[in-house]
PDB file of C-alpha atoms and ligand atoms in Angstrom:
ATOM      1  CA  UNK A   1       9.791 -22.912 -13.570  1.00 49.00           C
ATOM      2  CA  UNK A   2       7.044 -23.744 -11.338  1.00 65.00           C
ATOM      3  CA  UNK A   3       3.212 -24.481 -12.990  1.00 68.00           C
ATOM      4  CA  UNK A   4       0.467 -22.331 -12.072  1.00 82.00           C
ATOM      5  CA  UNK A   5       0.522 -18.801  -9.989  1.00 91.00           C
ATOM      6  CA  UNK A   6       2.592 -17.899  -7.511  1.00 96.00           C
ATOM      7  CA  UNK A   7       1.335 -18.039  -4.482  1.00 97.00           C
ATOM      8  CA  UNK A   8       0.080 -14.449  -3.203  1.00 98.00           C
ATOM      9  CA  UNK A   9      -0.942 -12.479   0.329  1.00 98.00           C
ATOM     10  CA  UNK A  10      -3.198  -9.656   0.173  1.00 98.00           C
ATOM     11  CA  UNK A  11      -3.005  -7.353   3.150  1.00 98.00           C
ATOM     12  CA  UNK A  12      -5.388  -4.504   2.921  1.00 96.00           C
ATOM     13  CA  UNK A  13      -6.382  -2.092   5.673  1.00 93.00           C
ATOM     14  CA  UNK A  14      -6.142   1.695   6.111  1.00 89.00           C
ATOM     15  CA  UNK A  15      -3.391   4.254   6.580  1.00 83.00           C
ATOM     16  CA  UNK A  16      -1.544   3.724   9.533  1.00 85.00           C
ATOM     17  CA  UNK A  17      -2.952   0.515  10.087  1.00 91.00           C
ATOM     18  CA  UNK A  18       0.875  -1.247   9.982  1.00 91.00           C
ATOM     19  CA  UNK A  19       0.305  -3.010   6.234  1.00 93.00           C
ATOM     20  CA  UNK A  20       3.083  -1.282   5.069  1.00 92.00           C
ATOM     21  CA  UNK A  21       5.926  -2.551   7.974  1.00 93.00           C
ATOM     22  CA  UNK A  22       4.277  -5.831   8.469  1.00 97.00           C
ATOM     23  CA  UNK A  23       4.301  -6.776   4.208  1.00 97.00           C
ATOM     24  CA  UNK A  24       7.505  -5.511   3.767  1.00 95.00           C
ATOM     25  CA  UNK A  25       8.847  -7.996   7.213  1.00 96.00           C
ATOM     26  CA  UNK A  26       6.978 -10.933   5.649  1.00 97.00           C
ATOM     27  CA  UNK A  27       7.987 -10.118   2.419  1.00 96.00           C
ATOM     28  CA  UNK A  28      11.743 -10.322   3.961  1.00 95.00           C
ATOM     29  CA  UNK A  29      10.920 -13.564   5.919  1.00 95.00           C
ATOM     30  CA  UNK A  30       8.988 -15.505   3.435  1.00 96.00           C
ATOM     31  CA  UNK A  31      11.938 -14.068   0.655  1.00 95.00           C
ATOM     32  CA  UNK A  32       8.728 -13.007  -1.577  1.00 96.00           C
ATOM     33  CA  UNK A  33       8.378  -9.757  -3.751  1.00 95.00           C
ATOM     34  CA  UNK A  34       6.596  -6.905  -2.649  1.00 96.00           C
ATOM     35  CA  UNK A  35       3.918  -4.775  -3.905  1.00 96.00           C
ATOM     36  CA  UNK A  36       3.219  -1.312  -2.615  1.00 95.00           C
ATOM     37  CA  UNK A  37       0.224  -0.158  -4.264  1.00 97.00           C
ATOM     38  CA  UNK A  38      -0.118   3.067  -2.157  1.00 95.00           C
ATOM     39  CA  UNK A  39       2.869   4.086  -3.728  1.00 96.00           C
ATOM     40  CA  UNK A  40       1.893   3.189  -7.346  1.00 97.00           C
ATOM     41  CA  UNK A  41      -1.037   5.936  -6.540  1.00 97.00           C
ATOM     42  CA  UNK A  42       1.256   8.403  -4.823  1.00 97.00           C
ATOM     43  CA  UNK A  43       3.406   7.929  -8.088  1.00 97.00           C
ATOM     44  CA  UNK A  44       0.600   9.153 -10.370  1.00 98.00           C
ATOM     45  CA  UNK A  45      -0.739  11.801  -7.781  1.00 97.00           C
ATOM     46  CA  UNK A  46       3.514  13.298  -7.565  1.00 97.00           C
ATOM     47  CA  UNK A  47       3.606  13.012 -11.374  1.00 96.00           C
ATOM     48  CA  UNK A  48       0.730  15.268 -12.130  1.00 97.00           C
ATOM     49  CA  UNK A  49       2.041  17.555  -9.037  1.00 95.00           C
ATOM     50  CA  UNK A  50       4.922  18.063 -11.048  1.00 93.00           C
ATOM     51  CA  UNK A  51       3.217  18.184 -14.602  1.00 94.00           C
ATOM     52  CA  UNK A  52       0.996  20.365 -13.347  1.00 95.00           C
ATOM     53  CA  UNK A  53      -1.556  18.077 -14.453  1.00 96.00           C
ATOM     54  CA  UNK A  54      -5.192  19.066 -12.597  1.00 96.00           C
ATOM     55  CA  UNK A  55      -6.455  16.730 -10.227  1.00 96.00           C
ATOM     56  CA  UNK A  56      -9.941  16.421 -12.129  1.00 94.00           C
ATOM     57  CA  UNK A  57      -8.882  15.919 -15.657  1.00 97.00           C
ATOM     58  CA  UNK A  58      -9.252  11.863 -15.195  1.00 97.00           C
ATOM     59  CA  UNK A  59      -7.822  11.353 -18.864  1.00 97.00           C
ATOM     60  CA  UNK A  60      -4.229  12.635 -18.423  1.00 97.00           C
ATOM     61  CA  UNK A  61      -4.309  11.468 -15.027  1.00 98.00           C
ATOM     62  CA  UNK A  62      -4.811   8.019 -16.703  1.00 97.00           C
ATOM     63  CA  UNK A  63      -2.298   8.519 -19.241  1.00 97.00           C
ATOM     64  CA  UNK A  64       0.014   9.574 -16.607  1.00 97.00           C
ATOM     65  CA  UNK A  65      -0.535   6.211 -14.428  1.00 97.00           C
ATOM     66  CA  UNK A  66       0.034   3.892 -17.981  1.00 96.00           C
ATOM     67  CA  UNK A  67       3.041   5.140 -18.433  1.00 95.00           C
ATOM     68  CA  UNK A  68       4.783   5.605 -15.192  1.00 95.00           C
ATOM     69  CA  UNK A  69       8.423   4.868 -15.769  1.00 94.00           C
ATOM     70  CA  UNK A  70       8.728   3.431 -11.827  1.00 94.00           C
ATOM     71  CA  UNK A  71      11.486   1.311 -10.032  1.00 93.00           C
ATOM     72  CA  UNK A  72      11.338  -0.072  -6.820  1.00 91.00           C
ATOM     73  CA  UNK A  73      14.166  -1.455  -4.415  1.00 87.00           C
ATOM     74  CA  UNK A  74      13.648  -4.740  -3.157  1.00 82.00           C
ATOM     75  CA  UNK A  75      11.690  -4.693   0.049  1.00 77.00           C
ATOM     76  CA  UNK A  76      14.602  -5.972   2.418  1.00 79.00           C
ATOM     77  CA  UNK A  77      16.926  -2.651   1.509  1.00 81.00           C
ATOM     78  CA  UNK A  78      16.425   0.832   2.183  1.00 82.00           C
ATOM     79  CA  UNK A  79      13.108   1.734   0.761  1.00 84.00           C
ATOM     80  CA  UNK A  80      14.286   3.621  -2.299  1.00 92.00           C
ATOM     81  CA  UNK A  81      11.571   4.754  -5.506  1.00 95.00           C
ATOM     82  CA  UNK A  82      13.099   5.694  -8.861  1.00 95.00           C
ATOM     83  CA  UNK A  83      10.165   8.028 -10.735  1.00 95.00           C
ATOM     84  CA  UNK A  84      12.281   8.396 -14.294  1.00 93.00           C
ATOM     85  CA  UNK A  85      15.217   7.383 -12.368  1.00 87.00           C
ATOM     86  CA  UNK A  86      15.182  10.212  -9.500  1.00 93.00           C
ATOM     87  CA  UNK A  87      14.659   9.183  -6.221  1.00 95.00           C
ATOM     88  CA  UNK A  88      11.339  10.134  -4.960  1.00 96.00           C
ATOM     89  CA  UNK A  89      10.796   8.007  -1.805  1.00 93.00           C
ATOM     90  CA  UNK A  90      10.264  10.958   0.962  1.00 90.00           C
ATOM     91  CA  UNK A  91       8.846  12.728  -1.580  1.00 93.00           C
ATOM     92  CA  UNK A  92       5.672  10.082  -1.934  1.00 93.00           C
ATOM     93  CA  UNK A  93       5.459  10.104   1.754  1.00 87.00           C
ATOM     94  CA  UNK A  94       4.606  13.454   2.304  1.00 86.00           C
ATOM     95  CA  UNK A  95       1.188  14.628   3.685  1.00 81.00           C
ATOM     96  CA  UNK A  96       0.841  16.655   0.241  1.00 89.00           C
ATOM     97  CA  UNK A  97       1.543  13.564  -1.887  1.00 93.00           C
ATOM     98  CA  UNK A  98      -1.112  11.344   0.106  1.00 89.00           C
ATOM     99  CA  UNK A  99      -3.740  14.003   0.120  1.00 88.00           C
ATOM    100  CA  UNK A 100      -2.821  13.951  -3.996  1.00 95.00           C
ATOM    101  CA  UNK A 101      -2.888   9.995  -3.615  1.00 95.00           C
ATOM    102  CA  UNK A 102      -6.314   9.435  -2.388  1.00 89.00           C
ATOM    103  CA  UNK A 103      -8.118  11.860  -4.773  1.00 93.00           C
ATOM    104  CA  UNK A 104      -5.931  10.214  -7.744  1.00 95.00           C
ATOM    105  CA  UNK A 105      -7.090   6.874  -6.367  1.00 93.00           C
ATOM    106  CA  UNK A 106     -11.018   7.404  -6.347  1.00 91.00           C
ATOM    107  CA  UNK A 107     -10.339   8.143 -10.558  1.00 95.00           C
ATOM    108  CA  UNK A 108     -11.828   5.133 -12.030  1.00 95.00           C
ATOM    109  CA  UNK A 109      -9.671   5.007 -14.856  1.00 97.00           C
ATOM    110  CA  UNK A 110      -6.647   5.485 -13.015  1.00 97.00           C
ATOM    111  CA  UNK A 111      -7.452   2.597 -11.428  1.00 96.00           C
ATOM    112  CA  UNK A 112      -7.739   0.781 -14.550  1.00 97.00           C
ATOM    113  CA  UNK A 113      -4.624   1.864 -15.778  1.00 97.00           C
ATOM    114  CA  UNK A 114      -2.451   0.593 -12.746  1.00 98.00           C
ATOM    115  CA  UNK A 115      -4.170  -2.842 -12.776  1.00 97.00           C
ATOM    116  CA  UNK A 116      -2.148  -5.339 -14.787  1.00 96.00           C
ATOM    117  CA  UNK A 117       1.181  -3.369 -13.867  1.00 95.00           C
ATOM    118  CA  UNK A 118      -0.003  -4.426 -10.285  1.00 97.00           C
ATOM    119  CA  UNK A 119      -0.463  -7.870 -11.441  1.00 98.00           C
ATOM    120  CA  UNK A 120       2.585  -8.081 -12.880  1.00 96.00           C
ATOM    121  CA  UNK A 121       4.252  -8.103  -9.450  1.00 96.00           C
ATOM    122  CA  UNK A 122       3.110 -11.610  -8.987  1.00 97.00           C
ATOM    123  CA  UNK A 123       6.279 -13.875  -9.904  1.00 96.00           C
ATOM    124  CA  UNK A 124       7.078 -16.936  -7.731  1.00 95.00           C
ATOM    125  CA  UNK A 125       8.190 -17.689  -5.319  1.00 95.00           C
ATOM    126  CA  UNK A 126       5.554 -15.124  -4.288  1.00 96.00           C
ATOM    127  CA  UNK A 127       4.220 -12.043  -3.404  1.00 97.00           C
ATOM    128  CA  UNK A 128       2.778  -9.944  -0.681  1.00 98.00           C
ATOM    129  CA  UNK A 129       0.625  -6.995  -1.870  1.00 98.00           C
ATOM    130  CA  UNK A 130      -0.133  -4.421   0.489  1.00 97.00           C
ATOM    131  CA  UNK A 131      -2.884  -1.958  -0.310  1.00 95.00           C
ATOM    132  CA  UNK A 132      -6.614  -1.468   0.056  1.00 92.00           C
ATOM    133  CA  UNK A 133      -8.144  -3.435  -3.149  1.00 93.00           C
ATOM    134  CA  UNK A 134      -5.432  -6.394  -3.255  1.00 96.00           C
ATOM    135  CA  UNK A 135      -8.121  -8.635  -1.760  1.00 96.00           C
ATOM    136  CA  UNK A 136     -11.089  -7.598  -3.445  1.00 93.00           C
ATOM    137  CA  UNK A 137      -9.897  -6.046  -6.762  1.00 95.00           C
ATOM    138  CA  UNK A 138      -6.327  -7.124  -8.164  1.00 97.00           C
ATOM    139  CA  UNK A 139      -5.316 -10.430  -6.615  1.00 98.00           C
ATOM    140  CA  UNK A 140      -9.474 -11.961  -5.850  1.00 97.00           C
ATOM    141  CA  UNK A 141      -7.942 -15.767  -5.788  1.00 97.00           C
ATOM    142  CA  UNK A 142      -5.015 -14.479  -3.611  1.00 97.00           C
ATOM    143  CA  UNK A 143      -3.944 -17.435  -1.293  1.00 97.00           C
ATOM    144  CA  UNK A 144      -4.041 -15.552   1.953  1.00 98.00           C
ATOM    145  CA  UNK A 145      -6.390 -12.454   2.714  1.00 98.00           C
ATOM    146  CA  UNK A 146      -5.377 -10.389   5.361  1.00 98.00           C
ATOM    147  CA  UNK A 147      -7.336  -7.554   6.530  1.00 96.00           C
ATOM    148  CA  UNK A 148      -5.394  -5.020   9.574  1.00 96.00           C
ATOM    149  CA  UNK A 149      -7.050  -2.193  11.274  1.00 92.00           C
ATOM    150  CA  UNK A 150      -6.133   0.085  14.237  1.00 91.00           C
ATOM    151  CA  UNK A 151      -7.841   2.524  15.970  1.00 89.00           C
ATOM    152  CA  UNK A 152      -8.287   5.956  14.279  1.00 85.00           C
ATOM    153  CA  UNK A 153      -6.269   7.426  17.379  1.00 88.00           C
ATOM    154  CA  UNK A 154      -3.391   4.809  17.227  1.00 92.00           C
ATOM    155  CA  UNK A 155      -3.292   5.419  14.003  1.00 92.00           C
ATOM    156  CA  UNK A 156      -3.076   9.318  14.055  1.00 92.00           C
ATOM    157  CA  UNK A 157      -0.666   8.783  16.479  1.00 92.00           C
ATOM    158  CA  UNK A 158       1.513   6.910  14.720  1.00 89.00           C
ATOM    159  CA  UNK A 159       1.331   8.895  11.511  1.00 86.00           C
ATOM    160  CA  UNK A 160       2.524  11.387  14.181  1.00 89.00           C
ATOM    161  CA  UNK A 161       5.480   9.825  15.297  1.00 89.00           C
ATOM    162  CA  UNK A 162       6.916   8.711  12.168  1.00 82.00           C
ATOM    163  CA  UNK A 163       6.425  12.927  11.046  1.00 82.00           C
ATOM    164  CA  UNK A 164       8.242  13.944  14.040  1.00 87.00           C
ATOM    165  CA  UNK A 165      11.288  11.583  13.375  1.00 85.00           C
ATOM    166  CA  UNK A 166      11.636  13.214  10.055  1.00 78.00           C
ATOM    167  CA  UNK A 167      11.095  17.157  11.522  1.00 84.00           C
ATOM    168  CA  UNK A 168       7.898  17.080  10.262  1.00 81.00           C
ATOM    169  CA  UNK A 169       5.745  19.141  12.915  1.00 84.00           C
ATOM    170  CA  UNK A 170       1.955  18.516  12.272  1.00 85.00           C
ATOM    171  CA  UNK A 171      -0.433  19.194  14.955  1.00 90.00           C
ATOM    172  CA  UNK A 172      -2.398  15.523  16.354  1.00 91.00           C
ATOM    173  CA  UNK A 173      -5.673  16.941  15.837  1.00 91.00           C
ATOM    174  CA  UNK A 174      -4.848  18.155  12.775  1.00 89.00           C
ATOM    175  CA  UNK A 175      -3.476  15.115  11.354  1.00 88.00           C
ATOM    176  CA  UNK A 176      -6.425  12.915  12.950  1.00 89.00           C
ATOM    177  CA  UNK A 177      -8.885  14.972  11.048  1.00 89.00           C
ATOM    178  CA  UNK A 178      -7.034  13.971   7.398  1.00 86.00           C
ATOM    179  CA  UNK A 179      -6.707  10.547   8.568  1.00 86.00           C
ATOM    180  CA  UNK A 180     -10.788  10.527   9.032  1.00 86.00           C
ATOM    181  CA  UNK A 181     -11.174  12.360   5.864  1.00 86.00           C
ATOM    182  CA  UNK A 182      -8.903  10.198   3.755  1.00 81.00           C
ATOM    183  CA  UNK A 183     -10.559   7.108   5.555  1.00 84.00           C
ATOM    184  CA  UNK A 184     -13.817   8.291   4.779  1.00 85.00           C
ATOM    185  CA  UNK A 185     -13.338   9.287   0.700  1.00 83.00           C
ATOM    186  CA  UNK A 186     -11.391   5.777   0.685  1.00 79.00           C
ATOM    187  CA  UNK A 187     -14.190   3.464   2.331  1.00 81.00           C
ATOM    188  CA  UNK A 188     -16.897   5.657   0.573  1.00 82.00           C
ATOM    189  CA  UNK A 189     -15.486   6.080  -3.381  1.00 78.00           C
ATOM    190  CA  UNK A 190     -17.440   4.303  -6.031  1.00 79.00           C
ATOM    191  CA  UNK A 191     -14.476   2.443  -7.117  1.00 78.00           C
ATOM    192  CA  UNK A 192     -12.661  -0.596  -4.968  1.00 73.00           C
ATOM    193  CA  UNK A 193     -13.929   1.261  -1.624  1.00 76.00           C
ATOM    194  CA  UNK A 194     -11.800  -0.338   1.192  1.00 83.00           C
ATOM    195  CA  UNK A 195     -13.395  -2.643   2.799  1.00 83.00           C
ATOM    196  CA  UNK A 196     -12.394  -6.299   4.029  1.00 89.00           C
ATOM    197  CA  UNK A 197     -13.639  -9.644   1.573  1.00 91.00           C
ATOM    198  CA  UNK A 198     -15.662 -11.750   3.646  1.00 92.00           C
ATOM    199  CA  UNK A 199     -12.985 -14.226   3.649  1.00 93.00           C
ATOM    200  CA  UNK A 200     -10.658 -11.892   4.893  1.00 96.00           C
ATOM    201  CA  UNK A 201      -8.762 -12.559   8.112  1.00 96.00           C
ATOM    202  CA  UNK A 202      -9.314  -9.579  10.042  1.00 95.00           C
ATOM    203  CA  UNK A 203      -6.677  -7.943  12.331  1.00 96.00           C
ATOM    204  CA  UNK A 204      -6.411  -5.546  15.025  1.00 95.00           C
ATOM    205  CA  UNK A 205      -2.602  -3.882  15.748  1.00 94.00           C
ATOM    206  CA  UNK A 206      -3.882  -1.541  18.237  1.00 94.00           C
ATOM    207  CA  UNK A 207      -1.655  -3.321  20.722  1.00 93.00           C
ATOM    208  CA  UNK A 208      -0.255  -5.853  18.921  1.00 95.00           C
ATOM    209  CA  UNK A 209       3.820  -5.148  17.503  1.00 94.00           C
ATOM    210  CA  UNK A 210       4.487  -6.431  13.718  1.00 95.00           C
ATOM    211  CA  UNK A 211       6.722  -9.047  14.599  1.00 96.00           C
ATOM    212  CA  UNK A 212       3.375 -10.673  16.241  1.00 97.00           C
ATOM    213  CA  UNK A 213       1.288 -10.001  13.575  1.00 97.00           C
ATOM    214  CA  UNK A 214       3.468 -11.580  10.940  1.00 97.00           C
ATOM    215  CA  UNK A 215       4.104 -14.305  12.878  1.00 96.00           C
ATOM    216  CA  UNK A 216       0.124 -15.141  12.868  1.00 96.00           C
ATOM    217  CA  UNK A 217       0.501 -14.176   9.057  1.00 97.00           C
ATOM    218  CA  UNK A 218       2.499 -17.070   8.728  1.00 97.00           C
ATOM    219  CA  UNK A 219       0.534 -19.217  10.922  1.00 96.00           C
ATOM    220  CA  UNK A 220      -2.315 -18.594   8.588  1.00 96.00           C
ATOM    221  CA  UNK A 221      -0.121 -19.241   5.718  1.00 96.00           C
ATOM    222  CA  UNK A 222       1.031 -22.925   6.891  1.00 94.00           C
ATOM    223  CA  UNK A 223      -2.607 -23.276   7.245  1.00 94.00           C
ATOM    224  CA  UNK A 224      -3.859 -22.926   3.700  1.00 92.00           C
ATOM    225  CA  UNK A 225      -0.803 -25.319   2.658  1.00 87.00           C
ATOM    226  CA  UNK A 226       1.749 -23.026   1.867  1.00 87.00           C
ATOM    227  CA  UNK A 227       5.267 -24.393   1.559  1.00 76.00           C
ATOM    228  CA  UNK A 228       7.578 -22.089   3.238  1.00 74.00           C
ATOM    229  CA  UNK A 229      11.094 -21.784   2.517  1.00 66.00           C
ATOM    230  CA  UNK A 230      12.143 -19.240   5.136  1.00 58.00           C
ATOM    231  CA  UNK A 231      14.710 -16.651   3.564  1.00 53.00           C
TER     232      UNK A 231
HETATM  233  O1   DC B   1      -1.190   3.336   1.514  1.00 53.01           O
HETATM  234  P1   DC B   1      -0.923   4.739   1.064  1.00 53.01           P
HETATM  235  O2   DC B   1      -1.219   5.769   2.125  1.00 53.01           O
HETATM  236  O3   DC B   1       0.443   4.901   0.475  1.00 53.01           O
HETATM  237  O4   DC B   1      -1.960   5.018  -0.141  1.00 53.01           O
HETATM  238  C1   DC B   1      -2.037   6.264  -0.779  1.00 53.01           C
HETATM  239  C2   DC B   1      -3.466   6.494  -1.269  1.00 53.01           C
HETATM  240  O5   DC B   1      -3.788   5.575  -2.313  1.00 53.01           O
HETATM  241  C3   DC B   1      -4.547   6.333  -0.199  1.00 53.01           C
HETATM  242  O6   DC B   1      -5.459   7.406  -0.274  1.00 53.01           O
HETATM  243  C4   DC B   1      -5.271   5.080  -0.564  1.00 53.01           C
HETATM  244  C5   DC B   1      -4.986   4.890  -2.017  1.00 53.01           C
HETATM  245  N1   DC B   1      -4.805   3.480  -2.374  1.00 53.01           N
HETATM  246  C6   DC B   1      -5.818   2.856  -3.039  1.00 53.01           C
HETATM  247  O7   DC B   1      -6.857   3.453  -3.283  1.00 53.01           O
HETATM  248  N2   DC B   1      -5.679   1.560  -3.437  1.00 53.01           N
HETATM  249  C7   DC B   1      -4.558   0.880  -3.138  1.00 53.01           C
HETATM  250  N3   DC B   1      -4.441  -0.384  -3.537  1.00 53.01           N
HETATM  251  C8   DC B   1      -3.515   1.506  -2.437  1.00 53.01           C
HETATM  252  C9   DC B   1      -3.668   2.823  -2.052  1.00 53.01           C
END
């Protein structure tokens, strides 16, 4: 057993940004655990979906979040999410479910609620967390702060893409007007708004594949004196 905390990347940024691909291939590379915070909120927000539990009433939505029974599959496999062992994983990534998400996640207490269990993730050898408040919020002496942005119409268009695949027809326009809502009630909420730390590294993927930006990830990572055993 090592001393002290394991060693932990933040990476924080919007939908469609890339956090998701790019923590789960340094996650892979660095052979560290993974955190998926998004889904921890799309958990709760699918839960009270299928409690019928409304949207508003903050207290059961907070009693629903403390006592998720969630599994996750390691971040290298196929992504697979056990909500009271049934497999939910398409299910969370629906438009529905991330329209649920992001009002669940401006709930205050809900927030609360998921905070150690997000902390918990931490275990050597380390951990990337991918979200919006890892920086800021749940990890604030995180080694490594990453912060990745796209454009709002890369990002629409990807959201687009990755619909199609799965014979998901949404109209682009459409789907670039939830993107700028669900930015907007994100960066704007009372609670853990997204926004980068000033000690964030701040990153662009318009243009730039996540092979590339891992590999500056990492670059960053040997910087702050990081030891890394590649998996
Ligand atoms: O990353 P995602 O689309 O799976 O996130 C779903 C929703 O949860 C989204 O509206 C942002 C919110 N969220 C959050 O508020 N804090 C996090 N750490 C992760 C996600």
């Amino acid at each position: 057993m090592k001393a002290g905390q394991p060693p932990v990347v933040a990476v924080d940024g919007p939908s469609g940004s890339g956090k998701g691909t790019v923590s789960r291939q340094l996650a892979v590379s660095l052979g560290w655990h993974y955190l998926d915070s998004g889904a921890l909120y799309r958990l709760v927000a699918l839960s009270a979906l299928r409690n019928r539990v409304d949207l508003a009433d903050a207290d059961r939505l907070a009693a629903l979040a403390a006592n998720l029974n969630v599994r996750f599959a390691p971040a290298g496999e196929l992504e697979r999410i056990y909500l009271d062992d049934t497999e939910v994983a398409a299910e969370l990534r629906t438009e529905q479910a991330g329209e649920a998400a992001s009002r669940v996640a401006a709930v205050p207490v809900v927030r609360a609620a998921l905070l150690q269990r997000q902390r918990d993730f931490a275990r050597w050898p380390g951990l990337v967390a991918d979200g919006r408040d890892m920086a800021s919020v749940v990890f604030p002496a995180a080694t490594l702060k990453v912060f990745l942005t796209a454009s709002a119409e890369e990002r629409a268009m990807r959201r687009h893409k990755q619909l199609k695949e799965k014979g998901i027809d949404v109209s682009l326009p459409d789907l670039s007007w939830d993107i700028a809502q669900r930015d907007a009630r994100d960066a704007n909420r009372a609670v853990a708004p997204l926004r980068p730390t000033p000690e964030a590294h701040v990153i662009d993927s318009t243009s730039l594949p996540p092979k590339e930006v891992v590999a500056r990830i990492l670059e960053w990572l040997a910087a702050v004196g990081v030891e890394i055993e590649r998996a």
